[in-house]
Amino acid sequence: MERSVTRPLKVYLAAPLFTQHERSWNREFASHLQQRLGCSVTLPQEIPLSAAAPAAKQFARIFRQCLAGLDACDVVVAVLDGPDADSGTAFEVGYAYALGKPVVGVRTDYREQQERGTNLMLARSCAGFVRPRAFDDDLGALAAAVARQVRRVAR
């Protein structure tokens, strides 16, 4: 990965974004990452919606903007929580992997699945992985651990 030394690292945060809680958590987590890495974070949930535009046009625009964000980023940080990872996040991980972009997986869900607590295709697509202990709710510590992995894989 070639990145100008003067340009800040670009991180794409792939995560579920369908509830107020998820969007709030994503914003707070992105803020922690920005503080620790001095990076810019692309949050797909920040793509503006228009009440006037038809849904099909908006969905096409959102899809293109998400792909552009993935194309432009240096590293993807993917939240892989839940009994099965969010389908949009899974797509973004696969797309980034196909582009050769490093992915850092984050799993705060303590339930076990195939590998690293998640689907093996997602786990194996991650160049780095962070999985805190069960019921560890320290978001700052999580962001610090993710920042260490991002620095490692972004070299």
PDB file of N, CA, C and O in Angstrom, residues 80-125:
ATOM      1  N   LEU A  80     -17.695  -6.901  13.255  1.00  0.00           N
ATOM      2  CA  LEU A  80     -18.249  -8.210  12.892  1.00  0.00           C
ATOM      3  C   LEU A  80     -19.051  -8.825  14.029  1.00  0.00           C
ATOM      4  O   LEU A  80     -18.949 -10.019  14.304  1.00  0.00           O
ATOM      5  N   ASP A  81     -19.858  -8.016  14.685  1.00  0.00           N
ATOM      6  CA  ASP A  81     -20.668  -8.485  15.809  1.00  0.00           C
ATOM      7  C   ASP A  81     -21.957  -9.139  15.329  1.00  0.00           C
ATOM      8  O   ASP A  81     -22.349  -8.994  14.168  1.00  0.00           O
ATOM      9  N   GLY A  82     -22.612  -9.822  16.269  1.00  0.00           N
ATOM     10  CA  GLY A  82     -23.902 -10.437  15.992  1.00  0.00           C
ATOM     11  C   GLY A  82     -23.768 -11.927  15.725  1.00  0.00           C
ATOM     12  O   GLY A  82     -22.665 -12.441  15.512  1.00  0.00           O
ATOM     13  N   PRO A  83     -24.894 -12.632  15.736  1.00  0.00           N
ATOM     14  CA  PRO A  83     -24.848 -14.068  15.461  1.00  0.00           C
ATOM     15  C   PRO A  83     -24.353 -14.338  14.043  1.00  0.00           C
ATOM     16  O   PRO A  83     -23.763 -15.368  13.768  1.00  0.00           O
ATOM     17  N   ASP A  84     -24.594 -13.384  13.144  1.00  0.00           N
ATOM     18  CA  ASP A  84     -24.058 -13.427  11.791  1.00  0.00           C
ATOM     19  C   ASP A  84     -23.739 -11.987  11.430  1.00  0.00           C
ATOM     20  O   ASP A  84     -24.568 -11.094  11.628  1.00  0.00           O
ATOM     21  N   ALA A  85     -22.556 -11.740  10.923  1.00  0.00           N
ATOM     22  CA  ALA A  85     -22.143 -10.362  10.633  1.00  0.00           C
ATOM     23  C   ALA A  85     -23.119  -9.700   9.666  1.00  0.00           C
ATOM     24  O   ALA A  85     -23.711 -10.352   8.806  1.00  0.00           O
ATOM     25  N   ASP A  86     -23.269  -8.398   9.813  1.00  0.00           N
ATOM     26  CA  ASP A  86     -24.115  -7.601   8.935  1.00  0.00           C
ATOM     27  C   ASP A  86     -23.744  -7.861   7.476  1.00  0.00           C
ATOM     28  O   ASP A  86     -22.567  -7.874   7.117  1.00  0.00           O
ATOM     29  N   SER A  87     -24.745  -8.056   6.622  1.00  0.00           N
ATOM     30  CA  SER A  87     -24.491  -8.425   5.228  1.00  0.00           C
ATOM     31  C   SER A  87     -23.764  -7.324   4.459  1.00  0.00           C
ATOM     32  O   SER A  87     -22.897  -7.615   3.630  1.00  0.00           O
ATOM     33  N   GLY A  88     -24.085  -6.060   4.726  1.00  0.00           N
ATOM     34  CA  GLY A  88     -23.372  -4.971   4.060  1.00  0.00           C
ATOM     35  C   GLY A  88     -21.913  -4.931   4.476  1.00  0.00           C
ATOM     36  O   GLY A  88     -21.017  -4.739   3.647  1.00  0.00           O
ATOM     37  N   THR A  89     -21.667  -5.128   5.757  1.00  0.00           N
ATOM     38  CA  THR A  89     -20.289  -5.172   6.264  1.00  0.00           C
ATOM     39  C   THR A  89     -19.537  -6.340   5.631  1.00  0.00           C
ATOM     40  O   THR A  89     -18.377  -6.192   5.226  1.00  0.00           O
ATOM     41  N   ALA A  90     -20.188  -7.488   5.532  1.00  0.00           N
ATOM     42  CA  ALA A  90     -19.550  -8.659   4.908  1.00  0.00           C
ATOM     43  C   ALA A  90     -19.176  -8.360   3.457  1.00  0.00           C
ATOM     44  O   ALA A  90     -18.082  -8.712   3.005  1.00  0.00           O
ATOM     45  N   PHE A  91     -20.061  -7.688   2.725  1.00  0.00           N
ATOM     46  CA  PHE A  91     -19.750  -7.309   1.349  1.00  0.00           C
ATOM     47  C   PHE A  91     -18.535  -6.386   1.322  1.00  0.00           C
ATOM     48  O   PHE A  91     -17.615  -6.567   0.511  1.00  0.00           O
ATOM     49  N   GLU A  92     -18.526  -5.375   2.206  1.00  0.00           N
ATOM     50  CA  GLU A  92     -17.430  -4.419   2.225  1.00  0.00           C
ATOM     51  C   GLU A  92     -16.098  -5.100   2.545  1.00  0.00           C
ATOM     52  O   GLU A  92     -15.064  -4.774   1.950  1.00  0.00           O
ATOM     53  N   VAL A  93     -16.116  -6.071   3.442  1.00  0.00           N
ATOM     54  CA  VAL A  93     -14.893  -6.830   3.757  1.00  0.00           C
ATOM     55  C   VAL A  93     -14.419  -7.585   2.515  1.00  0.00           C
ATOM     56  O   VAL A  93     -13.235  -7.555   2.165  1.00  0.00           O
ATOM     57  N   GLY A  94     -15.332  -8.264   1.851  1.00  0.00           N
ATOM     58  CA  GLY A  94     -14.966  -9.021   0.653  1.00  0.00           C
ATOM     59  C   GLY A  94     -14.450  -8.132  -0.458  1.00  0.00           C
ATOM     60  O   GLY A  94     -13.471  -8.457  -1.138  1.00  0.00           O
ATOM     61  N   TYR A  95     -15.078  -6.993  -0.654  1.00  0.00           N
ATOM     62  CA  TYR A  95     -14.656  -6.044  -1.682  1.00  0.00           C
ATOM     63  C   TYR A  95     -13.247  -5.528  -1.371  1.00  0.00           C
ATOM     64  O   TYR A  95     -12.377  -5.502  -2.246  1.00  0.00           O
ATOM     65  N   ALA A  96     -13.032  -5.125  -0.116  1.00  0.00           N
ATOM     66  CA  ALA A  96     -11.708  -4.625   0.282  1.00  0.00           C
ATOM     67  C   ALA A  96     -10.645  -5.709   0.109  1.00  0.00           C
ATOM     68  O   ALA A  96      -9.549  -5.437  -0.388  1.00  0.00           O
ATOM     69  N   TYR A  97     -10.979  -6.920   0.508  1.00  0.00           N
ATOM     70  CA  TYR A  97     -10.024  -8.032   0.369  1.00  0.00           C
ATOM     71  C   TYR A  97      -9.660  -8.240  -1.102  1.00  0.00           C
ATOM     72  O   TYR A  97      -8.490  -8.406  -1.441  1.00  0.00           O
ATOM     73  N   ALA A  98     -10.666  -8.193  -1.978  1.00  0.00           N
ATOM     74  CA  ALA A  98     -10.421  -8.373  -3.415  1.00  0.00           C
ATOM     75  C   ALA A  98      -9.547  -7.250  -3.976  1.00  0.00           C
ATOM     76  O   ALA A  98      -8.778  -7.474  -4.907  1.00  0.00           O
ATOM     77  N   LEU A  99      -9.664  -6.052  -3.399  1.00  0.00           N
ATOM     78  CA  LEU A  99      -8.828  -4.919  -3.822  1.00  0.00           C
ATOM     79  C   LEU A  99      -7.414  -4.986  -3.249  1.00  0.00           C
ATOM     80  O   LEU A  99      -6.559  -4.190  -3.625  1.00  0.00           O
ATOM     81  N   GLY A 100      -7.193  -5.891  -2.298  1.00  0.00           N
ATOM     82  CA  GLY A 100      -5.894  -5.964  -1.642  1.00  0.00           C
ATOM     83  C   GLY A 100      -5.738  -4.964  -0.506  1.00  0.00           C
ATOM     84  O   GLY A 100      -4.623  -4.682  -0.066  1.00  0.00           O
ATOM     85  N   LYS A 101      -6.860  -4.413  -0.033  1.00  0.00           N
ATOM     86  CA  LYS A 101      -6.821  -3.467   1.086  1.00  0.00           C
ATOM     87  C   LYS A 101      -6.813  -4.251   2.393  1.00  0.00           C
ATOM     88  O   LYS A 101      -7.571  -5.206   2.549  1.00  0.00           O
ATOM     89  N   PRO A 102      -5.992  -3.850   3.355  1.00  0.00           N
ATOM     90  CA  PRO A 102      -6.005  -4.555   4.639  1.00  0.00           C
ATOM     91  C   PRO A 102      -7.296  -4.279   5.410  1.00  0.00           C
ATOM     92  O   PRO A 102      -7.824  -3.165   5.388  1.00  0.00           O
ATOM     93  N   VAL A 103      -7.784  -5.311   6.070  1.00  0.00           N
ATOM     94  CA  VAL A 103      -8.997  -5.224   6.874  1.00  0.00           C
ATOM     95  C   VAL A 103      -8.639  -5.593   8.309  1.00  0.00           C
ATOM     96  O   VAL A 103      -7.956  -6.593   8.547  1.00  0.00           O
ATOM     97  N   VAL A 104      -9.097  -4.775   9.248  1.00  0.00           N
ATOM     98  CA  VAL A 104      -8.972  -5.098  10.664  1.00  0.00           C
ATOM     99  C   VAL A 104     -10.373  -5.439  11.159  1.00  0.00           C
ATOM    100  O   VAL A 104     -11.268  -4.596  11.127  1.00  0.00           O
ATOM    101  N   GLY A 105     -10.556  -6.683  11.560  1.00  0.00           N
ATOM    102  CA  GLY A 105     -11.838  -7.123  12.084  1.00  0.00           C
ATOM    103  C   GLY A 105     -11.959  -6.791  13.553  1.00  0.00           C
ATOM    104  O   GLY A 105     -10.970  -6.856  14.302  1.00  0.00           O
ATOM    105  N   VAL A 106     -13.162  -6.419  13.964  1.00  0.00           N
ATOM    106  CA  VAL A 106     -13.444  -6.099  15.364  1.00  0.00           C
ATOM    107  C   VAL A 106     -14.661  -6.920  15.767  1.00  0.00           C
ATOM    108  O   VAL A 106     -15.703  -6.844  15.127  1.00  0.00           O
ATOM    109  N   ARG A 107     -14.496  -7.706  16.811  1.00  0.00           N
ATOM    110  CA  ARG A 107     -15.634  -8.491  17.313  1.00  0.00           C
ATOM    111  C   ARG A 107     -15.722  -8.310  18.819  1.00  0.00           C
ATOM    112  O   ARG A 107     -14.879  -8.796  19.564  1.00  0.00           O
ATOM    113  N   THR A 108     -16.764  -7.569  19.244  1.00  0.00           N
ATOM    114  CA  THR A 108     -16.989  -7.376  20.671  1.00  0.00           C
ATOM    115  C   THR A 108     -18.013  -8.370  21.197  1.00  0.00           C
ATOM    116  O   THR A 108     -18.237  -8.433  22.403  1.00  0.00           O
ATOM    117  N   ASP A 109     -18.617  -9.100  20.314  1.00  0.00           N
ATOM    118  CA  ASP A 109     -19.614 -10.120  20.642  1.00  0.00           C
ATOM    119  C   ASP A 109     -18.867 -11.363  21.133  1.00  0.00           C
ATOM    120  O   ASP A 109     -18.011 -11.894  20.442  1.00  0.00           O
ATOM    121  N   TYR A 110     -19.164 -11.812  22.332  1.00  0.00           N
ATOM    122  CA  TYR A 110     -18.399 -12.926  22.890  1.00  0.00           C
ATOM    123  C   TYR A 110     -18.894 -14.308  22.437  1.00  0.00           C
ATOM    124  O   TYR A 110     -18.277 -15.321  22.743  1.00  0.00           O
ATOM    125  N   ARG A 111     -19.979 -14.347  21.682  1.00  0.00           N
ATOM    126  CA  ARG A 111     -20.465 -15.644  21.177  1.00  0.00           C
ATOM    127  C   ARG A 111     -19.486 -16.215  20.168  1.00  0.00           C
ATOM    128  O   ARG A 111     -18.872 -15.492  19.400  1.00  0.00           O
ATOM    129  N   GLU A 112     -19.360 -17.527  20.203  1.00  0.00           N
ATOM    130  CA  GLU A 112     -18.426 -18.228  19.321  1.00  0.00           C
ATOM    131  C   GLU A 112     -19.096 -18.671  18.033  1.00  0.00           C
ATOM    132  O   GLU A 112     -20.250 -19.068  18.027  1.00  0.00           O
ATOM    133  N   GLN A 113     -18.337 -18.615  16.960  1.00  0.00           N
ATOM    134  CA  GLN A 113     -18.746 -19.203  15.694  1.00  0.00           C
ATOM    135  C   GLN A 113     -17.581 -20.035  15.177  1.00  0.00           C
ATOM    136  O   GLN A 113     -16.984 -20.760  15.933  1.00  0.00           O
ATOM    137  N   GLN A 114     -17.251 -19.877  13.924  1.00  0.00           N
ATOM    138  CA  GLN A 114     -16.259 -20.745  13.315  1.00  0.00           C
ATOM    139  C   GLN A 114     -14.816 -20.400  13.685  1.00  0.00           C
ATOM    140  O   GLN A 114     -14.061 -21.250  14.128  1.00  0.00           O
ATOM    141  N   GLU A 115     -14.430 -19.170  13.455  1.00  0.00           N
ATOM    142  CA  GLU A 115     -13.035 -18.789  13.679  1.00  0.00           C
ATOM    143  C   GLU A 115     -12.988 -17.346  14.167  1.00  0.00           C
ATOM    144  O   GLU A 115     -13.664 -16.489  13.597  1.00  0.00           O
ATOM    145  N   ARG A 116     -12.202 -17.098  15.206  1.00  0.00           N
ATOM    146  CA  ARG A 116     -12.126 -15.774  15.819  1.00  0.00           C
ATOM    147  C   ARG A 116     -13.517 -15.302  16.238  1.00  0.00           C
ATOM    148  O   ARG A 116     -13.798 -14.122  16.293  1.00  0.00           O
ATOM    149  N   GLY A 117     -14.417 -16.223  16.460  1.00  0.00           N
ATOM    150  CA  GLY A 117     -15.768 -15.908  16.897  1.00  0.00           C
ATOM    151  C   GLY A 117     -16.724 -15.570  15.776  1.00  0.00           C
ATOM    152  O   GLY A 117     -17.880 -15.283  16.021  1.00  0.00           O
ATOM    153  N   THR A 118     -16.252 -15.580  14.530  1.00  0.00           N
ATOM    154  CA  THR A 118     -17.107 -15.182  13.403  1.00  0.00           C
ATOM    155  C   THR A 118     -16.985 -16.171  12.254  1.00  0.00           C
ATOM    156  O   THR A 118     -16.316 -17.194  12.353  1.00  0.00           O
ATOM    157  N   ASN A 119     -17.640 -15.868  11.169  1.00  0.00           N
ATOM    158  CA  ASN A 119     -17.595 -16.684   9.958  1.00  0.00           C
ATOM    159  C   ASN A 119     -16.157 -16.780   9.455  1.00  0.00           C
ATOM    160  O   ASN A 119     -15.444 -15.779   9.401  1.00  0.00           O
ATOM    161  N   LEU A 120     -15.729 -17.953   9.066  1.00  0.00           N
ATOM    162  CA  LEU A 120     -14.322 -18.146   8.678  1.00  0.00           C
ATOM    163  C   LEU A 120     -13.937 -17.337   7.453  1.00  0.00           C
ATOM    164  O   LEU A 120     -12.801 -16.897   7.317  1.00  0.00           O
ATOM    165  N   MET A 121     -14.856 -17.087   6.520  1.00  0.00           N
ATOM    166  CA  MET A 121     -14.533 -16.287   5.340  1.00  0.00           C
ATOM    167  C   MET A 121     -14.221 -14.841   5.744  1.00  0.00           C
ATOM    168  O   MET A 121     -13.320 -14.218   5.180  1.00  0.00           O
ATOM    169  N   LEU A 122     -14.941 -14.329   6.728  1.00  0.00           N
ATOM    170  CA  LEU A 122     -14.661 -12.984   7.222  1.00  0.00           C
ATOM    171  C   LEU A 122     -13.376 -12.981   8.040  1.00  0.00           C
ATOM    172  O   LEU A 122     -12.520 -12.111   7.859  1.00  0.00           O
ATOM    173  N   ALA A 123     -13.241 -13.940   8.931  1.00  0.00           N
ATOM    174  CA  ALA A 123     -12.046 -14.011   9.778  1.00  0.00           C
ATOM    175  C   ALA A 123     -10.774 -14.106   8.937  1.00  0.00           C
ATOM    176  O   ALA A 123      -9.786 -13.433   9.212  1.00  0.00           O
ATOM    177  N   ARG A 124     -10.820 -14.923   7.891  1.00  0.00           N
ATOM    178  CA  ARG A 124      -9.633 -15.125   7.041  1.00  0.00           C
ATOM    179  C   ARG A 124      -9.357 -13.940   6.116  1.00  0.00           C
ATOM    180  O   ARG A 124      -8.272 -13.838   5.555  1.00  0.00           O
ATOM    181  N   SER A 125     -10.339 -13.054   5.949  1.00  0.00           N
ATOM    182  CA  SER A 125     -10.141 -11.864   5.120  1.00  0.00           C
ATOM    183  C   SER A 125      -9.465 -10.742   5.895  1.00  0.00           C
ATOM    184  O   SER A 125      -9.064  -9.741   5.302  1.00  0.00           O
TER     185      SER A 125
END
